[in-house]
């Protein structure tokens, strides 16, 4: 009799247990905080023969995170950047991207500006 009670409709019981655990997790750890931070914009994949200049050096990010699980060191690892790989000399408008190693714990709510202008100038050769 007990065997039938525990083993009958086992998949429904497992699903109910998982849903209960998720509700418990959301109540205990689900308090999200939203903060605005301003960070330096990083230039990635540069080439030695060019000099790069940005129209803005900083961007403002609004991020949401779970207070109990996220430390300030983790927030510091979220970095905005522009990828200049393969750009020729001239003026370019690039999308600001965000490197976030903790996608499940920290989410990007807003980014301003979303695009920046990058000026690419050929670096003069030494000895010329």
Tab-separated table of N, CA and C in Angstrom, residues 37-117:
chain	number	residue	atom	x	y	z
A	37	UNK	N	25.581	52.555	-12.325
A	37	UNK	CA	27.016	52.751	-12.169
A	37	UNK	C	27.582	53.317	-13.470
A	38	UNK	N	28.676	54.037	-13.329
A	38	UNK	CA	29.352	54.585	-14.491
A	38	UNK	C	30.707	53.900	-14.585
A	39	UNK	N	31.011	53.357	-15.769
A	39	UNK	CA	32.256	52.607	-15.937
A	39	UNK	C	33.013	53.101	-17.155
A	40	UNK	N	34.337	52.926	-17.079
A	40	UNK	CA	35.215	53.260	-18.207
A	40	UNK	C	34.934	52.306	-19.363
A	41	UNK	N	34.905	52.857	-20.559
A	41	UNK	CA	34.692	52.060	-21.756
A	41	UNK	C	36.032	51.510	-22.237
A	42	UNK	N	36.087	50.221	-22.432
A	42	UNK	CA	37.318	49.540	-22.818
A	42	UNK	C	37.333	49.325	-24.333
A	43	UNK	N	38.506	49.441	-24.948
A	43	UNK	CA	38.656	49.181	-26.381
A	43	UNK	C	39.353	47.832	-26.523
A	44	UNK	N	38.726	46.911	-27.247
A	44	UNK	CA	39.288	45.563	-27.410
A	44	UNK	C	39.709	45.299	-28.846
A	45	UNK	N	40.672	44.414	-28.996
A	45	UNK	CA	41.186	43.957	-30.293
A	45	UNK	C	41.788	45.091	-31.113
A	46	UNK	N	42.651	45.867	-30.488
A	46	UNK	CA	43.312	46.975	-31.179
A	46	UNK	C	44.476	46.458	-32.025
A	47	UNK	N	44.848	47.277	-33.007
A	47	UNK	CA	46.008	46.980	-33.842
A	47	UNK	C	47.066	48.037	-33.575
A	48	UNK	N	48.339	47.642	-33.623
A	48	UNK	CA	49.441	48.547	-33.300
A	48	UNK	C	49.560	49.702	-34.295
A	49	UNK	N	49.159	49.481	-35.538
A	49	UNK	CA	49.349	50.520	-36.556
A	49	UNK	C	48.309	51.633	-36.474
A	50	UNK	N	47.330	51.507	-35.569
A	50	UNK	CA	46.278	52.524	-35.428
A	50	UNK	C	46.245	53.088	-34.010
A	51	UNK	N	45.760	54.331	-33.921
A	51	UNK	CA	45.452	54.963	-32.639
A	51	UNK	C	43.938	55.123	-32.592
A	52	UNK	N	43.336	54.824	-31.453
A	52	UNK	CA	41.877	54.846	-31.317
A	52	UNK	C	41.462	55.919	-30.325
A	53	UNK	N	40.417	56.658	-30.684
A	53	UNK	CA	39.875	57.677	-29.792
A	53	UNK	C	38.359	57.517	-29.761
A	54	UNK	N	37.799	57.562	-28.551
A	54	UNK	CA	36.355	57.390	-28.369
A	54	UNK	C	35.669	58.735	-28.181
A	55	UNK	N	34.426	58.837	-28.650
A	55	UNK	CA	33.657	60.063	-28.430
A	55	UNK	C	33.263	60.206	-26.962
A	56	UNK	N	33.127	59.077	-26.260
A	56	UNK	CA	32.850	59.069	-24.821
A	56	UNK	C	33.741	58.056	-24.151
A	57	UNK	N	34.295	58.428	-23.024
A	57	UNK	CA	35.189	57.518	-22.308
A	57	UNK	C	34.450	56.644	-21.296
A	58	UNK	N	33.247	57.087	-20.878
A	58	UNK	CA	32.484	56.351	-19.868
A	58	UNK	C	31.061	56.099	-20.363
A	59	UNK	N	30.471	55.045	-19.837
A	59	UNK	CA	29.063	54.745	-20.095
A	59	UNK	C	28.357	54.515	-18.767
A	60	UNK	N	27.074	54.780	-18.751
A	60	UNK	CA	26.265	54.564	-17.554
A	60	UNK	C	25.460	53.284	-17.752
A	61	UNK	N	25.552	52.403	-16.747
A	61	UNK	CA	24.837	51.133	-16.803
A	61	UNK	C	23.893	51.029	-15.612
A	62	UNK	N	22.698	50.546	-15.886
A	62	UNK	CA	21.762	50.232	-14.807
A	62	UNK	C	21.695	48.712	-14.759
A	63	UNK	N	22.113	48.154	-13.621
A	63	UNK	CA	22.132	46.696	-13.496
A	63	UNK	C	21.251	46.246	-12.337
A	64	UNK	N	20.679	45.069	-12.505
A	64	UNK	CA	19.863	44.445	-11.455
A	64	UNK	C	20.588	43.183	-10.995
A	65	UNK	N	20.593	42.963	-9.693
A	65	UNK	CA	21.296	41.795	-9.152
A	65	UNK	C	20.608	41.322	-7.886
A	66	UNK	N	20.875	40.067	-7.530
A	66	UNK	CA	20.326	39.471	-6.307
A	66	UNK	C	21.277	39.808	-5.169
A	67	UNK	N	20.788	40.583	-4.212
A	67	UNK	CA	21.629	41.137	-3.142
A	67	UNK	C	22.417	40.100	-2.356
A	68	UNK	N	21.771	39.043	-1.972
A	68	UNK	CA	22.423	38.060	-1.090
A	68	UNK	C	23.498	37.241	-1.786
A	69	UNK	N	23.432	37.171	-3.103
A	69	UNK	CA	24.347	36.284	-3.822
A	69	UNK	C	25.463	37.009	-4.572
A	70	UNK	N	25.376	38.340	-4.687
A	70	UNK	CA	26.331	39.089	-5.512
A	70	UNK	C	27.169	40.012	-4.637
A	71	UNK	N	28.482	39.963	-4.849
A	71	UNK	CA	29.404	40.835	-4.118
A	71	UNK	C	29.825	41.999	-5.014
A	72	UNK	N	30.483	42.984	-4.430
A	72	UNK	CA	30.943	44.128	-5.224
A	72	UNK	C	32.043	43.708	-6.198
A	73	UNK	N	32.825	42.693	-5.844
A	73	UNK	CA	33.841	42.185	-6.771
A	73	UNK	C	33.195	41.614	-8.029
A	74	UNK	N	32.059	40.965	-7.875
A	74	UNK	CA	31.355	40.410	-9.022
A	74	UNK	C	30.818	41.531	-9.911
A	75	UNK	N	30.318	42.590	-9.301
A	75	UNK	CA	29.811	43.735	-10.076
A	75	UNK	C	30.951	44.404	-10.826
A	76	UNK	N	32.131	44.464	-10.219
A	76	UNK	CA	33.298	45.075	-10.874
A	76	UNK	C	33.726	44.311	-12.123
A	77	UNK	N	33.393	43.040	-12.219
A	77	UNK	CA	33.782	42.245	-13.384
A	77	UNK	C	32.853	42.439	-14.576
A	78	UNK	N	31.761	43.162	-14.396
A	78	UNK	CA	30.883	43.511	-15.513
A	78	UNK	C	31.492	44.733	-16.184
A	79	UNK	N	31.916	44.575	-17.462
A	79	UNK	CA	32.668	45.639	-18.123
A	79	UNK	C	32.089	45.967	-19.492
A	80	UNK	N	31.910	47.264	-19.776
A	80	UNK	CA	31.492	47.671	-21.118
A	80	UNK	C	32.714	47.790	-22.034
A	81	UNK	N	32.522	47.458	-23.324
A	81	UNK	CA	33.635	47.539	-24.268
A	81	UNK	C	33.129	47.744	-25.694
A	82	UNK	N	34.045	48.177	-26.560
A	82	UNK	CA	33.793	48.210	-28.003
A	82	UNK	C	34.851	47.359	-28.673
A	83	UNK	N	34.442	46.638	-29.703
A	83	UNK	CA	35.346	45.757	-30.438
A	83	UNK	C	35.737	46.450	-31.738
A	84	UNK	N	37.035	46.765	-31.881
A	84	UNK	CA	37.510	47.500	-33.054
A	84	UNK	C	38.244	46.593	-34.046
A	85	UNK	N	38.070	45.303	-33.936
A	85	UNK	CA	38.766	44.362	-34.814
A	85	UNK	C	38.421	44.630	-36.277
A	86	UNK	N	39.472	44.798	-37.089
A	86	UNK	CA	39.299	44.923	-38.526
A	86	UNK	C	38.812	46.278	-39.023
A	87	UNK	N	38.769	47.283	-38.161
A	87	UNK	CA	38.297	48.594	-38.617
A	87	UNK	C	39.403	49.342	-39.362
A	88	UNK	N	39.093	49.918	-40.523
A	88	UNK	CA	40.076	50.747	-41.223
A	88	UNK	C	40.107	52.154	-40.611
A	89	UNK	N	41.056	52.971	-41.058
A	89	UNK	CA	41.147	54.347	-40.562
A	89	UNK	C	39.872	55.101	-40.925
A	90	UNK	N	39.437	55.985	-40.035
A	90	UNK	CA	38.234	56.774	-40.271
A	90	UNK	C	37.357	56.850	-39.038
A	91	UNK	N	36.137	57.357	-39.240
A	91	UNK	CA	35.169	57.516	-38.155
A	91	UNK	C	34.139	56.395	-38.253
A	92	UNK	N	33.895	55.727	-37.129
A	92	UNK	CA	32.976	54.588	-37.110
A	92	UNK	C	32.040	54.714	-35.906
A	93	UNK	N	30.804	54.254	-36.071
A	93	UNK	CA	29.859	54.180	-34.964
A	93	UNK	C	29.718	52.712	-34.581
A	94	UNK	N	30.064	52.413	-33.324
A	94	UNK	CA	30.035	51.023	-32.862
A	94	UNK	C	29.081	50.854	-31.689
A	95	UNK	N	28.510	49.671	-31.609
A	95	UNK	CA	27.627	49.316	-30.500
A	95	UNK	C	28.465	48.988	-29.268
A	96	UNK	N	28.059	49.503	-28.132
A	96	UNK	CA	28.729	49.182	-26.864
A	96	UNK	C	28.244	47.808	-26.415
A	97	UNK	N	29.185	46.928	-26.138
A	97	UNK	CA	28.864	45.587	-25.665
A	97	UNK	C	29.254	45.484	-24.189
A	98	UNK	N	28.669	44.530	-23.504
A	98	UNK	CA	28.951	44.365	-22.075
A	98	UNK	C	29.404	42.931	-21.818
A	99	UNK	N	30.553	42.812	-21.178
A	99	UNK	CA	31.074	41.515	-20.763
A	99	UNK	C	30.544	41.236	-19.359
A	100	UNK	N	29.741	40.177	-19.232
A	100	UNK	CA	29.121	39.841	-17.952
A	100	UNK	C	29.304	38.351	-17.669
A	101	UNK	N	30.270	37.986	-16.817
A	101	UNK	CA	30.482	36.566	-16.533
A	101	UNK	C	29.414	35.942	-15.630
A	102	UNK	N	28.549	36.751	-15.051
A	102	UNK	CA	27.527	36.241	-14.111
A	102	UNK	C	26.125	36.538	-14.641
A	103	UNK	N	25.800	36.028	-15.811
A	103	UNK	CA	24.533	36.342	-16.477
A	103	UNK	C	23.297	35.936	-15.671
A	104	UNK	N	23.400	34.889	-14.877
A	104	UNK	CA	22.244	34.448	-14.098
A	104	UNK	C	22.016	35.304	-12.852
A	105	UNK	N	23.057	35.929	-12.344
A	105	UNK	CA	22.947	36.693	-11.107
A	105	UNK	C	22.864	38.196	-11.339
A	106	UNK	N	23.479	38.676	-12.423
A	106	UNK	CA	23.513	40.107	-12.710
A	106	UNK	C	22.949	40.327	-14.112
A	107	UNK	N	21.956	41.192	-14.217
A	107	UNK	CA	21.382	41.464	-15.534
A	107	UNK	C	21.471	42.952	-15.849
A	108	UNK	N	21.712	43.246	-17.109
A	108	UNK	CA	21.823	44.620	-17.573
A	108	UNK	C	20.421	45.135	-17.889
A	109	UNK	N	20.014	46.200	-17.200
A	109	UNK	CA	18.698	46.787	-17.419
A	109	UNK	C	18.739	47.873	-18.499
A	110	UNK	N	19.776	48.714	-18.439
A	110	UNK	CA	19.872	49.837	-19.363
A	110	UNK	C	21.334	50.211	-19.559
A	111	UNK	N	21.648	50.682	-20.753
A	111	UNK	CA	23.000	51.100	-21.096
A	111	UNK	C	22.904	52.422	-21.849
A	112	UNK	N	23.644	53.423	-21.407
A	112	UNK	CA	23.608	54.727	-22.073
A	112	UNK	C	25.010	55.282	-22.190
A	113	UNK	N	25.465	55.629	-23.338
A	113	UNK	CA	24.837	55.450	-24.645
A	113	UNK	C	25.010	54.016	-25.133
A	114	UNK	N	24.155	53.614	-26.057
A	114	UNK	CA	24.249	52.265	-26.607
A	114	UNK	C	25.271	52.190	-27.735
A	115	UNK	N	25.577	53.343	-28.336
A	115	UNK	CA	26.566	53.400	-29.410
A	115	UNK	C	27.522	54.555	-29.156
A	116	UNK	N	28.778	54.383	-29.572
A	116	UNK	CA	29.771	55.453	-29.467
A	116	UNK	C	30.502	55.575	-30.803
A	117	UNK	N	31.042	56.761	-31.022
A	117	UNK	CA	31.838	56.971	-32.214
A	117	UNK	C	33.297	56.681	-31.890
